[in-house]
Short mmCIF file of C-alpha atoms and ligand atoms in Angstrom, two decimals:
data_model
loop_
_atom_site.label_atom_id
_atom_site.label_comp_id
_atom_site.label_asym_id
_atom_site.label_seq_id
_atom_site.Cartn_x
_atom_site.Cartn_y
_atom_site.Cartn_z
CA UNK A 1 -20.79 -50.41 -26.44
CA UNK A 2 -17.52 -50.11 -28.52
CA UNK A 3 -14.46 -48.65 -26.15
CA UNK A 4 -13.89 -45.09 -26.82
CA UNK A 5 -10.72 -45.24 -25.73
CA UNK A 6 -8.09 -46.18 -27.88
CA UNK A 7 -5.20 -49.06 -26.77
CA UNK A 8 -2.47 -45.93 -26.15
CA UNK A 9 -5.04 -44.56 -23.65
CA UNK A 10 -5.35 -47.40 -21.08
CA UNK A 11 -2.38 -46.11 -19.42
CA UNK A 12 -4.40 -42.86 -18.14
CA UNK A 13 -6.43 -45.42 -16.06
CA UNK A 14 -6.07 -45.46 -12.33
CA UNK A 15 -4.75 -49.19 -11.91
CA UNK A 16 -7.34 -52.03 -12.51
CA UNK A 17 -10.33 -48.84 -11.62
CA UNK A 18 -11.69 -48.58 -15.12
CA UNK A 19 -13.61 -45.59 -14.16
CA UNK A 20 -10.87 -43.70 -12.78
CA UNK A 21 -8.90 -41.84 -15.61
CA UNK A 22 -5.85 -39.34 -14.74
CA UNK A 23 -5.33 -35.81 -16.45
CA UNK A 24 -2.34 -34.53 -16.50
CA UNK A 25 -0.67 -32.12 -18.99
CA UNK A 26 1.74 -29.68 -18.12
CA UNK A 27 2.33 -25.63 -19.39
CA UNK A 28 5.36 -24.12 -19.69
CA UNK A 29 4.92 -20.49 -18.90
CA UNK A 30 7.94 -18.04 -20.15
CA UNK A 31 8.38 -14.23 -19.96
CA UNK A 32 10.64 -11.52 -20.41
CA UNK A 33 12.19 -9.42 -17.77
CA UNK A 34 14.19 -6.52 -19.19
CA UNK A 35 15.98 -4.07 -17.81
CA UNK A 36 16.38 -0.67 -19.54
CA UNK A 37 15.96 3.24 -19.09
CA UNK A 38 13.92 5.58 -20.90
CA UNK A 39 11.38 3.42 -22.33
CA UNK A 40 9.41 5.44 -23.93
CA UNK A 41 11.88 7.13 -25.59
CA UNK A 42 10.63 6.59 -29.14
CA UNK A 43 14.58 5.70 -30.30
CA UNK A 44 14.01 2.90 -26.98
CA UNK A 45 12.67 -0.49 -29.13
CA UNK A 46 12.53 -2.71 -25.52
CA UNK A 47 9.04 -2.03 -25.37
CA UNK A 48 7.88 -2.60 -29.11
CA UNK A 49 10.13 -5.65 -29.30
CA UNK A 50 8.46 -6.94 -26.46
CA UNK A 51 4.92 -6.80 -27.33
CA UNK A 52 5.71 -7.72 -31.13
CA UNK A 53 7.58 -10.81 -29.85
CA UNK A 54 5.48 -13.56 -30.80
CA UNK A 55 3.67 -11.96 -33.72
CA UNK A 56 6.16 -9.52 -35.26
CA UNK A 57 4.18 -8.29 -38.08
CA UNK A 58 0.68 -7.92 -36.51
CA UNK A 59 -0.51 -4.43 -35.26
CA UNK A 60 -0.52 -5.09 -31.23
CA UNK A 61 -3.64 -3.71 -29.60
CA UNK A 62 -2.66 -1.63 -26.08
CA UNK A 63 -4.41 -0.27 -23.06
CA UNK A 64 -1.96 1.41 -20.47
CA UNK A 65 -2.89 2.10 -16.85
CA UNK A 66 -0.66 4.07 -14.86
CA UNK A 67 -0.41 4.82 -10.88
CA UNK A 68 -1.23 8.41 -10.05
CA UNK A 69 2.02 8.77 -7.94
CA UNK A 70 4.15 7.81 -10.66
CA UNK A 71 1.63 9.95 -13.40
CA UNK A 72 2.02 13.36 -11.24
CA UNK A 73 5.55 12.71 -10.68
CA UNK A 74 6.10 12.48 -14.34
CA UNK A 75 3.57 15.07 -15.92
CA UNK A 76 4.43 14.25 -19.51
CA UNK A 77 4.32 10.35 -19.32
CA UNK A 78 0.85 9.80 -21.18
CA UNK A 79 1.35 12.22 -23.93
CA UNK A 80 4.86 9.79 -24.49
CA UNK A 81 3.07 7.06 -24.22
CA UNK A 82 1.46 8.09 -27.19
CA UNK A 83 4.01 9.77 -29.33
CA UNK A 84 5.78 5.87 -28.88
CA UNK A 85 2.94 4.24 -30.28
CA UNK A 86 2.72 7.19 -33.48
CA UNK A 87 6.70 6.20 -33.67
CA UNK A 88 6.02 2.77 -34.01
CA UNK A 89 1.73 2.82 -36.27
CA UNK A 90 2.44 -0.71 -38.07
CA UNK A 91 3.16 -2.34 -34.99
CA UNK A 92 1.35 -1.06 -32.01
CA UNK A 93 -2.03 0.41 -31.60
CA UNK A 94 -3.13 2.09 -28.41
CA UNK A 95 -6.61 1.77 -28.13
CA UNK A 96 -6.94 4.68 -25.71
CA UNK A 97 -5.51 7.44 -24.15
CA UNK A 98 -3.33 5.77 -20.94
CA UNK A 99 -5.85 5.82 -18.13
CA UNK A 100 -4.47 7.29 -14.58
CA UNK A 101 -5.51 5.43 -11.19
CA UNK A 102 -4.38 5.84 -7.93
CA UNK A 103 -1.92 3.98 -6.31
CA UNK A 104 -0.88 2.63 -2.92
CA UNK A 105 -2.38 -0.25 -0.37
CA UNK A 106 -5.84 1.42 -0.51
CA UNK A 107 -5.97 0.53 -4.71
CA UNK A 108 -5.83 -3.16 -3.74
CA UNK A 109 -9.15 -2.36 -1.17
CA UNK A 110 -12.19 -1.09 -3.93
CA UNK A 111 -13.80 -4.05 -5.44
CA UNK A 112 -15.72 -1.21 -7.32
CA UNK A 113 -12.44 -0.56 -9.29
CA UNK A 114 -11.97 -3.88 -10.20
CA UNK A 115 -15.28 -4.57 -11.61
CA UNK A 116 -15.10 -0.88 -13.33
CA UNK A 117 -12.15 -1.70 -14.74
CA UNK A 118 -12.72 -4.98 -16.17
CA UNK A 119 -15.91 -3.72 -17.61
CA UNK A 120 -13.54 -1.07 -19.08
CA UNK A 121 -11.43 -4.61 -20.61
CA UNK A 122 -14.49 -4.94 -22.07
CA UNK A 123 -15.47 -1.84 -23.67
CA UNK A 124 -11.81 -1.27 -25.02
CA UNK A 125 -12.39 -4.33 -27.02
CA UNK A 126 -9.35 -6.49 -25.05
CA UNK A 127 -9.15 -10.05 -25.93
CA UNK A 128 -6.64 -12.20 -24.86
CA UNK A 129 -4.38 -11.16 -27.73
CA UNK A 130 -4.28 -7.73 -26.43
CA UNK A 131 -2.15 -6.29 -23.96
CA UNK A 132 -2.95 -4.62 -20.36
CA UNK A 133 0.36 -2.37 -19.41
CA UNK A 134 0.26 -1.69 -15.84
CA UNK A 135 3.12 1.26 -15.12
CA UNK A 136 3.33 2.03 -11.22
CA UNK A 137 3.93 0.37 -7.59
CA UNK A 138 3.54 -3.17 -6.20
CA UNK A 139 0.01 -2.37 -5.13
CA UNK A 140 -0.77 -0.89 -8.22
CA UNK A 141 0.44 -4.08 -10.29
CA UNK A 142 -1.18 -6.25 -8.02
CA UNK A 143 -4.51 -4.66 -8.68
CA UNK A 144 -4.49 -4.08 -12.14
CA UNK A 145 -2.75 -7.50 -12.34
CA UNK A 146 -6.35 -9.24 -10.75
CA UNK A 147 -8.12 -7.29 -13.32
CA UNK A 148 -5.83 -8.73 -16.74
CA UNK A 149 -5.86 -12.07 -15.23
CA UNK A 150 -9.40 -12.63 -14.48
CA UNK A 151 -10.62 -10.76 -17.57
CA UNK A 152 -11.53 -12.91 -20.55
CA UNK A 153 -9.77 -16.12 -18.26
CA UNK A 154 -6.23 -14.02 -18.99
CA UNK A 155 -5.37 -10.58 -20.52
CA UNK A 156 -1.51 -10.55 -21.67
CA UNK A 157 -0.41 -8.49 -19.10
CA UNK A 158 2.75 -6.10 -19.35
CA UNK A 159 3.82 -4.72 -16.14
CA UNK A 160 6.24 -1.69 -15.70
CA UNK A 161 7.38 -1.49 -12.35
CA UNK A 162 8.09 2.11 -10.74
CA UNK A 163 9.62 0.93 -7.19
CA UNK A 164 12.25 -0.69 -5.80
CA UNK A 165 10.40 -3.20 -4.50
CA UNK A 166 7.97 -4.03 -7.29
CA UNK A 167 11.18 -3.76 -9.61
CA UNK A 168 13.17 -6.52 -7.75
CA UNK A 169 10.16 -8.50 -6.21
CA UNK A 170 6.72 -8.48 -6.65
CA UNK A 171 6.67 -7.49 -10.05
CA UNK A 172 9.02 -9.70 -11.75
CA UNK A 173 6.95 -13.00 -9.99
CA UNK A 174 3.53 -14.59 -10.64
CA UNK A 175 1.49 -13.61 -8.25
CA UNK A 176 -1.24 -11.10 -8.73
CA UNK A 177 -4.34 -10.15 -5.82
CA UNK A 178 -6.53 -7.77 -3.78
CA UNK A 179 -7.41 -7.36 -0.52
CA UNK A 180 -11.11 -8.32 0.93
CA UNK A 181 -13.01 -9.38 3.85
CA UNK A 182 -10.18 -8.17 5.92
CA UNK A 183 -7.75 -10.20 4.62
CA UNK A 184 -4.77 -9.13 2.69
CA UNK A 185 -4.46 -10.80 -0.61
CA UNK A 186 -7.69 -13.01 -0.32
CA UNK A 187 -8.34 -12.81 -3.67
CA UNK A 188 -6.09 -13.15 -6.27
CA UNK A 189 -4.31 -15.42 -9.01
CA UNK A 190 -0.78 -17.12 -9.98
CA UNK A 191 -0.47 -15.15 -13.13
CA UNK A 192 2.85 -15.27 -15.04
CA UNK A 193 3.21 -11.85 -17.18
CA UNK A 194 3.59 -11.56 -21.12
CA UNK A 195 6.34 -9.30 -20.14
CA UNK A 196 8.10 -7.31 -17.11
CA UNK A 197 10.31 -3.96 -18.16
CA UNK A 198 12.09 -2.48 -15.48
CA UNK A 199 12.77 1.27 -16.42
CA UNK A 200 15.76 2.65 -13.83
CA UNK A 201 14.45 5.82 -14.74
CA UNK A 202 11.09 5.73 -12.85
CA UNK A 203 13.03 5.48 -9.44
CA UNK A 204 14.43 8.65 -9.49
CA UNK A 205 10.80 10.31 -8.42
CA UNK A 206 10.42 7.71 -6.07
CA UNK A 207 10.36 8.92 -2.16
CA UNK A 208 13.48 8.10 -0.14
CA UNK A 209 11.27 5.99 1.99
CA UNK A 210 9.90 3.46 -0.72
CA UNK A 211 13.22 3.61 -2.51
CA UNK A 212 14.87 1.82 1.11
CA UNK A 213 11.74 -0.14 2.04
CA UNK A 214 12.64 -2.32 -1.53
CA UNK A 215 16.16 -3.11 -0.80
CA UNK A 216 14.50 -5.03 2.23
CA UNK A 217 13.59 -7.38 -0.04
CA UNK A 218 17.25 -7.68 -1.49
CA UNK A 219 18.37 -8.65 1.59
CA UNK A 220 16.06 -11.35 2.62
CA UNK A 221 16.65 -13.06 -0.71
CA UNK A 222 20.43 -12.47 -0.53
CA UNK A 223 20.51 -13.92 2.80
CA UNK A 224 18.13 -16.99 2.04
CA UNK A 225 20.13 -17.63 -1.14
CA UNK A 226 23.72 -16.37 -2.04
CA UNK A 227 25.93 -15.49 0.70
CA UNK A 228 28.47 -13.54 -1.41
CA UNK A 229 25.37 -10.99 -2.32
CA UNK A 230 24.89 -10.28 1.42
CA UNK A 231 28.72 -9.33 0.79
CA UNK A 232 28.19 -7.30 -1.48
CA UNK A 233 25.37 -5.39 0.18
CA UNK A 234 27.24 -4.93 3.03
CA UNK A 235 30.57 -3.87 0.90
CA UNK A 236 27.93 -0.84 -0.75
CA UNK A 237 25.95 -0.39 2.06
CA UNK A 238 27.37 3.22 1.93
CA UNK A 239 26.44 3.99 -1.66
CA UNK A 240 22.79 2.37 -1.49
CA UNK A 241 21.89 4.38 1.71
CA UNK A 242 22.41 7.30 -0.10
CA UNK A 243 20.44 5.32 -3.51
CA UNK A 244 23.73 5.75 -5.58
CA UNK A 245 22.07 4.44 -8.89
CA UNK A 246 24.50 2.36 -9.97
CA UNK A 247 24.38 0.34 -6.52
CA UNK A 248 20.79 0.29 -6.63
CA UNK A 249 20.70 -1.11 -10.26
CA UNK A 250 22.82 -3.86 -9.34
CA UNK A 251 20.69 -3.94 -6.16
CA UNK A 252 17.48 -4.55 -7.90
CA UNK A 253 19.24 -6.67 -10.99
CA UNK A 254 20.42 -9.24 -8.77
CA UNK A 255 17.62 -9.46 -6.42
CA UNK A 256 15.33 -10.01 -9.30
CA UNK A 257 17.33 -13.03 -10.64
CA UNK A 258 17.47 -14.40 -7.38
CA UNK A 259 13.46 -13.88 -6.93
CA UNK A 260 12.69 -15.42 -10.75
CA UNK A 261 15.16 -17.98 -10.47
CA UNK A 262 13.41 -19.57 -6.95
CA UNK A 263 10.19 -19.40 -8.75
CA UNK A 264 11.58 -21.28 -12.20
CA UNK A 265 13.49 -23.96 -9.79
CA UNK A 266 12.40 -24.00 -6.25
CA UNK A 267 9.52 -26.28 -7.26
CA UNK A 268 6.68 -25.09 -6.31
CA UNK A 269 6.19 -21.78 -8.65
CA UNK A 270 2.45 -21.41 -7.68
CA UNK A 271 2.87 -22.54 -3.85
CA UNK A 272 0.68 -25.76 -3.75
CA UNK A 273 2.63 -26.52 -1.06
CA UNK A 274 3.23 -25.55 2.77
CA UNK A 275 6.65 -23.60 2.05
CA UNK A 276 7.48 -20.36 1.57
CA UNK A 277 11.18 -19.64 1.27
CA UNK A 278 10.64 -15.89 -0.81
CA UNK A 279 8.63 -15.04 2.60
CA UNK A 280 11.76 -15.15 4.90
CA UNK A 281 11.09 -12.59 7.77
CA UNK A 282 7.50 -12.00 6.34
CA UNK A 283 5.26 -13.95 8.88
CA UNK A 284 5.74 -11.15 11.69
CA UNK A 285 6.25 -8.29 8.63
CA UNK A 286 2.60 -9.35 7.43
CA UNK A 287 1.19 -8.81 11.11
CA UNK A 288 3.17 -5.38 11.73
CA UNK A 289 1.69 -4.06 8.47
CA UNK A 290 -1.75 -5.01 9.43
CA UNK A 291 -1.47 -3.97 13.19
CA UNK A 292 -0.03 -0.31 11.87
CA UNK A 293 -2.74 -0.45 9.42
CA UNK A 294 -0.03 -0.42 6.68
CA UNK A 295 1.22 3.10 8.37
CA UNK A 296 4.61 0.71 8.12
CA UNK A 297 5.62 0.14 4.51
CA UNK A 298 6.26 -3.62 3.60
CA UNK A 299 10.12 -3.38 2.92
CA UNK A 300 10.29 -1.26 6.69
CA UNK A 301 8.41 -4.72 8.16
CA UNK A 302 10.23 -6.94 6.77
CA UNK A 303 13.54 -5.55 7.61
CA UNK A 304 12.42 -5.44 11.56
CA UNK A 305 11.09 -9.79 10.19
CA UNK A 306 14.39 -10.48 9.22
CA UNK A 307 16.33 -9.15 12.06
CA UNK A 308 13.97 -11.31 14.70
CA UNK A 309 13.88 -14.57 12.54
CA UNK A 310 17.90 -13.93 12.06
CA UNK A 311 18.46 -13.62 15.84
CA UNK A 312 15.67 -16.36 16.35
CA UNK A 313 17.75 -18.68 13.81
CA UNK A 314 21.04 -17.85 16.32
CA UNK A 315 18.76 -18.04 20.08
CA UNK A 316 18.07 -21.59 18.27
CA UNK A 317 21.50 -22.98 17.78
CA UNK A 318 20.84 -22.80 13.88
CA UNK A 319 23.20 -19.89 12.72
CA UNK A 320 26.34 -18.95 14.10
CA UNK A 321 26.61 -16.06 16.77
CA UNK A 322 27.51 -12.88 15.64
CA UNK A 323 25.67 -13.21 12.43
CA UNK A 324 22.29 -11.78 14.07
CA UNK A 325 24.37 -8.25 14.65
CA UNK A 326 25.70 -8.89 11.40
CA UNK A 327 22.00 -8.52 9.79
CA UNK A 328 20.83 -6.21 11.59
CA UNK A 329 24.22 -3.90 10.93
CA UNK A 330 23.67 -4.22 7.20
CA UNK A 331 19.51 -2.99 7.93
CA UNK A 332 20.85 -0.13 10.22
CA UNK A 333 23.16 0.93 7.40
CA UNK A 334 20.62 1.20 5.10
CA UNK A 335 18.61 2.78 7.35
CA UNK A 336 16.08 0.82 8.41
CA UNK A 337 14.54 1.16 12.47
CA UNK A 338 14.47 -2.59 14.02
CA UNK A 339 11.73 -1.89 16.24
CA UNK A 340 8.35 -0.67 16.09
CA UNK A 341 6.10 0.13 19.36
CA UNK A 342 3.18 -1.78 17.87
CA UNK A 343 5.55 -5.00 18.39
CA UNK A 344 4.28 -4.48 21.97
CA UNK A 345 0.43 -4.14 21.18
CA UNK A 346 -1.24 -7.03 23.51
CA UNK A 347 -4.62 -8.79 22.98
CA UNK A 348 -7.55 -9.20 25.29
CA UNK A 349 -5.71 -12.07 26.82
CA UNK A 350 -2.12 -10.47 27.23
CA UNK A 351 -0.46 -12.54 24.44
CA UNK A 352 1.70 -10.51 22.16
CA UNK A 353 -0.52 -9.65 18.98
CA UNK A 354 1.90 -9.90 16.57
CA UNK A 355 2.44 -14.07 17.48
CA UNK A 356 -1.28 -14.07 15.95
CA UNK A 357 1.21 -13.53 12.73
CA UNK A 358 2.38 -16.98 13.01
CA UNK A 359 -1.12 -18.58 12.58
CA UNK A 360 -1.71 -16.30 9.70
CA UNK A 361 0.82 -16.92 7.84
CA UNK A 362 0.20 -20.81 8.03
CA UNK A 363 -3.38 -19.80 7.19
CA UNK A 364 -3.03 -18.34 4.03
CA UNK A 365 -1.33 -21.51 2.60
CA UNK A 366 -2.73 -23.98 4.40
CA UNK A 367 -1.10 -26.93 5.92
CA UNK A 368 1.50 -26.97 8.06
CA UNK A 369 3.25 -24.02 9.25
CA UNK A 370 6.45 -23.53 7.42
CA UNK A 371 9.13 -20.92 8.69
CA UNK A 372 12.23 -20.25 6.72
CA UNK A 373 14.85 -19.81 9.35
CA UNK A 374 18.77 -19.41 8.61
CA UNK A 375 21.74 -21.37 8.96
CA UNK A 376 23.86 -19.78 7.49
CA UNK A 377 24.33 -16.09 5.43
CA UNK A 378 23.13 -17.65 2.20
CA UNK A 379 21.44 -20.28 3.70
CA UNK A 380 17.52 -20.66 4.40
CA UNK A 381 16.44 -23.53 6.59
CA UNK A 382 12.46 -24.64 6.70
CA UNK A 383 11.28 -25.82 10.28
CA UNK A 384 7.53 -26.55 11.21
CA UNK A 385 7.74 -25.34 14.87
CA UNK A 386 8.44 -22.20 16.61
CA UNK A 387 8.72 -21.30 20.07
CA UNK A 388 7.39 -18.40 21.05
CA UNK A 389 8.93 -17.49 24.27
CA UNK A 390 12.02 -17.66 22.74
CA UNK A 391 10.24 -15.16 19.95
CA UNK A 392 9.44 -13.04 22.92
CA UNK A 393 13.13 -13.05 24.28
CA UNK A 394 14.26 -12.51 20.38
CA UNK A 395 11.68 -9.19 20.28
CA UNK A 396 13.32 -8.14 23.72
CA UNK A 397 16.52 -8.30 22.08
CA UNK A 398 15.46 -6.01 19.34
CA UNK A 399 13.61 -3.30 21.44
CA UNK A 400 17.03 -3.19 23.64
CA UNK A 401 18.91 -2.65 20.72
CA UNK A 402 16.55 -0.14 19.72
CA UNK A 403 16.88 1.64 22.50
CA UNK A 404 20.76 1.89 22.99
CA UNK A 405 21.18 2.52 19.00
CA UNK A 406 21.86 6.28 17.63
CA UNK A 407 19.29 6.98 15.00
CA UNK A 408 19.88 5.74 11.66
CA UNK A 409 21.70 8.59 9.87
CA UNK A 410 19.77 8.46 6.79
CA UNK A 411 16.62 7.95 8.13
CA UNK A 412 13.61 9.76 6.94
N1 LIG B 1 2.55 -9.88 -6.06
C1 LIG B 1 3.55 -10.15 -5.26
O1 LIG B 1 4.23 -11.17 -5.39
C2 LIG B 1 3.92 -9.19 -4.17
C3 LIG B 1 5.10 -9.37 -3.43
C4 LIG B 1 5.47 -8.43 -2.47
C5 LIG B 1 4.65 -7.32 -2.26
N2 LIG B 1 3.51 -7.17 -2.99
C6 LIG B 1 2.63 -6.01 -2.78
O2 LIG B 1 3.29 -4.82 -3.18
C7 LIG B 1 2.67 -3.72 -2.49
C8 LIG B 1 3.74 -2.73 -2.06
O3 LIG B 1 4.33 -2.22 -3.22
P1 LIG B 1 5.34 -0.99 -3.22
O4 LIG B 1 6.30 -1.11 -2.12
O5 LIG B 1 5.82 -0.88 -4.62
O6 LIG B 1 4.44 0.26 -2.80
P2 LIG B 1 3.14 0.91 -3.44
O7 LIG B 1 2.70 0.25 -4.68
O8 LIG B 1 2.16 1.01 -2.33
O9 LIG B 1 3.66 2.38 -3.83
C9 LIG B 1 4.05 3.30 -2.83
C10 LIG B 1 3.70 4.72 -3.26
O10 LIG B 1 4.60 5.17 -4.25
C11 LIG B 1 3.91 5.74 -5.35
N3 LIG B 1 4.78 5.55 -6.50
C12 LIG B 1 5.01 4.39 -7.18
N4 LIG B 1 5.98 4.57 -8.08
C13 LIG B 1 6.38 5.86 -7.98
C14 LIG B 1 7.37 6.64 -8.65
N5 LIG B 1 8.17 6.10 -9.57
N6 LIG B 1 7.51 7.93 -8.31
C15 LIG B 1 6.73 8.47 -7.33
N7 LIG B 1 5.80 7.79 -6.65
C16 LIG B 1 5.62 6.49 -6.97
C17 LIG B 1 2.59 5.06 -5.37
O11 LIG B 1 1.59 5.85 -5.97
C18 LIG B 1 2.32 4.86 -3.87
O12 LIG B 1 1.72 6.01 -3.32
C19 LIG B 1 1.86 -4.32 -1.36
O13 LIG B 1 0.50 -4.25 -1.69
C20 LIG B 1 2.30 -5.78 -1.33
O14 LIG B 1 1.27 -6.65 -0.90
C21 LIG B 1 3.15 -8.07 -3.93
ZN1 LIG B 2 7.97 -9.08 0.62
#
């Protein structure tokens, strides 16, 4: 039989194995994160330019889904949603009338709402040309973020973030998933969105306890990555406690170029591999969540996770004394509680159940466990070992603390 392949193609042979041959291609994945106000303000072109990017002169088919927090907070939001489209009829067509869902953790626990909605893909007439726009939280995004991606192999998906923390983090990365079998996340897919458009606007409905738990996030990845951020946090810590916008716009604008720019360089944008330097502090935030039954928002675990890895990274002779009060000043100014009573919850055996974290986390990747630790303000450092007695002395530290510390003043 004649060889199929052609002389250029021998190279994609394994060696002298003739029945071996590699694939290997590569996609380069690019999207827009914007950052405006008022975007449905029909004079506002952020979000027509957006979906007309590629094909400017095509009419650009539309569903919109939007989080029932962020839809009762803002009663006329729909009805703009589509006076924009009538603005802009040569260019956008919204297919129906924007579709309100609930929001919070529990969205991200109904497989029923997944498969209604992606019949709904279905119905609507979606095709891979046509866009999903998600407006609401991080739970919300993540959910309707399953349902674009695994619809048709890959809805374009538009998401329009409403919190601090899915403005700065989760929804300006790749990742999108619900929760089932007991497991957070389980299912789920690296995702990359057509387009993310950060409206300050949205925050200003936004309770003072989800607007804090976000800057968490801002000050894990400003104290992984760029020292002179963690300055800057600490130099405003005055104005963002009480959610002065323009410190919380530079907030969330900084922490998202932080968060996108680990994912287009750190090497490893869809986590193949054991590390996770964007989970700093999240290994015993993932357990607190889960052992509080998500009573504790994400941003309020991970600031208590960052305060024990930062005084673990000091106990450890990584990162220089002082800098573990340092931390936890900042999270106490922005007023965030270091210590939660459900640090102390026990198993049947008397271990600590939040050390189960550590097993978990490594779990969910795979491989070897992989802590990000510090060693310096700015600095992350991966190790593959922790010891948990000195964990235990690090959690005594932070219930001590806890209990000698006034209340935050701006706690809610
Ligand atoms: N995909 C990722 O990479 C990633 C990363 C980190 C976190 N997450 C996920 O994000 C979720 C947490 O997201 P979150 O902190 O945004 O909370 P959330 O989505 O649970 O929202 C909190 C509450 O605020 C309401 N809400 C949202 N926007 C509002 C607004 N503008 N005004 C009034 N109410 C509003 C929601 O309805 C909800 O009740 C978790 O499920 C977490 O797993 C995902
Ligand atoms: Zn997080």
């Amino acid at each position: 039989m004649a060889d199929l392949l052609g002389a250029g193609d021998m190279d994609m042979r394994v060696g002298e194995d003739t029945n071996v041959h590699i694939q290997e291609f590569s996609v380069p994945f690019r999207y827009h994160v914007c950052f405006t106000d008022g975007v449905f303000r029909p004079d506002n072109c952020t979000f027509m330019r957006e979906l007309t990017r590629l094909e400017p002169s095509k009419r650009h088919r539309h569903a919109v889904f939007i989080d029932e927090g962020v839809a009762s907070a803002m009663p006329g939001l729909c009805q703009q949603i589509a006076d924009y489209a009538d603005a802009y009829p040569t260019v956008l067509q919204l297919v129906a009338a924007p579709e309100i869902i609930a929001g919070g953790e529990d969205i991200k626990n109904d497989p029923a709402l997944v498969e209604r909605l992606q019949r709904r893909m279905v119905d609507l007439g979606m095709d891979r040309h046509s866009y999903v726009v998600g407006i609401g939280g991080g739970a919300f995004l993540d959910m309707i973020g399953y349902v674009a991606a695994t619809t048709h192999r890959g809805l374009r998906l538009v998401r329009i973030p409403t919190t601090v923390l899915a403005q700065n983090d989760s929804g300006v990365g790749v990742k999108t998933g619900v929760n089932a079998h007991g497991s957070k996340n389980l299912l789920g897919v690296f995702a990359p969105p057509f387009s993310v458009i950060n409206d300050s606007d949205f925050l200003e409905t936004l309770n003072e306890r989800d607007r804090r738990a976000g800057m968490a996030e801002a000050v894990k990845v400003a104290l992984i990555r760029d020292g002179s951020f963690f300055a800057a946090l600490e130099a405003n810590a005055d104005q963002l406690a009480a959610f002065e916008r323009g410190a919380v716009a530079h907030l969330i604008r900084r922490c998202a170029e932080l968060h996108m720019r680990q994912i287009a360089f750190g090497g490893d944008p869809f986590e193949m591999g054991s590390a996770r330097p964007l989970d700093f502090g999240h290994w015993s935030a993932h357990k607190l969540e889960s052992l509080t039954s998500h009573e504790v928002r994400h941003g309020e675990a991970v600031a208590i996770g960052i305060a024990l890895d930062t005084r673990y990274s000091v106990r450890k002779g990584l990162l220089a004394e002082g800098n573990d009060e340092r931390v936890c000043r900042l999270l106490e100014r922005l007023g965030f509680r270091l210590w939660h009573p459900a640090l102390d919850d026990r198993i049947a055996d008397g271990r600590r159940a939040v050390l189960a974290g550590l097993e978990e986390f490594r779990e969910h990747l795979g491989g070897q466990l992989t802590i990000t630790l510090l060693t310096g303000i700015g600095t992350g450092h991966e190790v593959n070992e922790m010891d948990t007695g000195l964990i235990e002395e690090c959690l005594g530290w932070l219930k001590e603390r806890e209990a000698v510390s006034p209340e935050p003043a701006l706690a809610s």
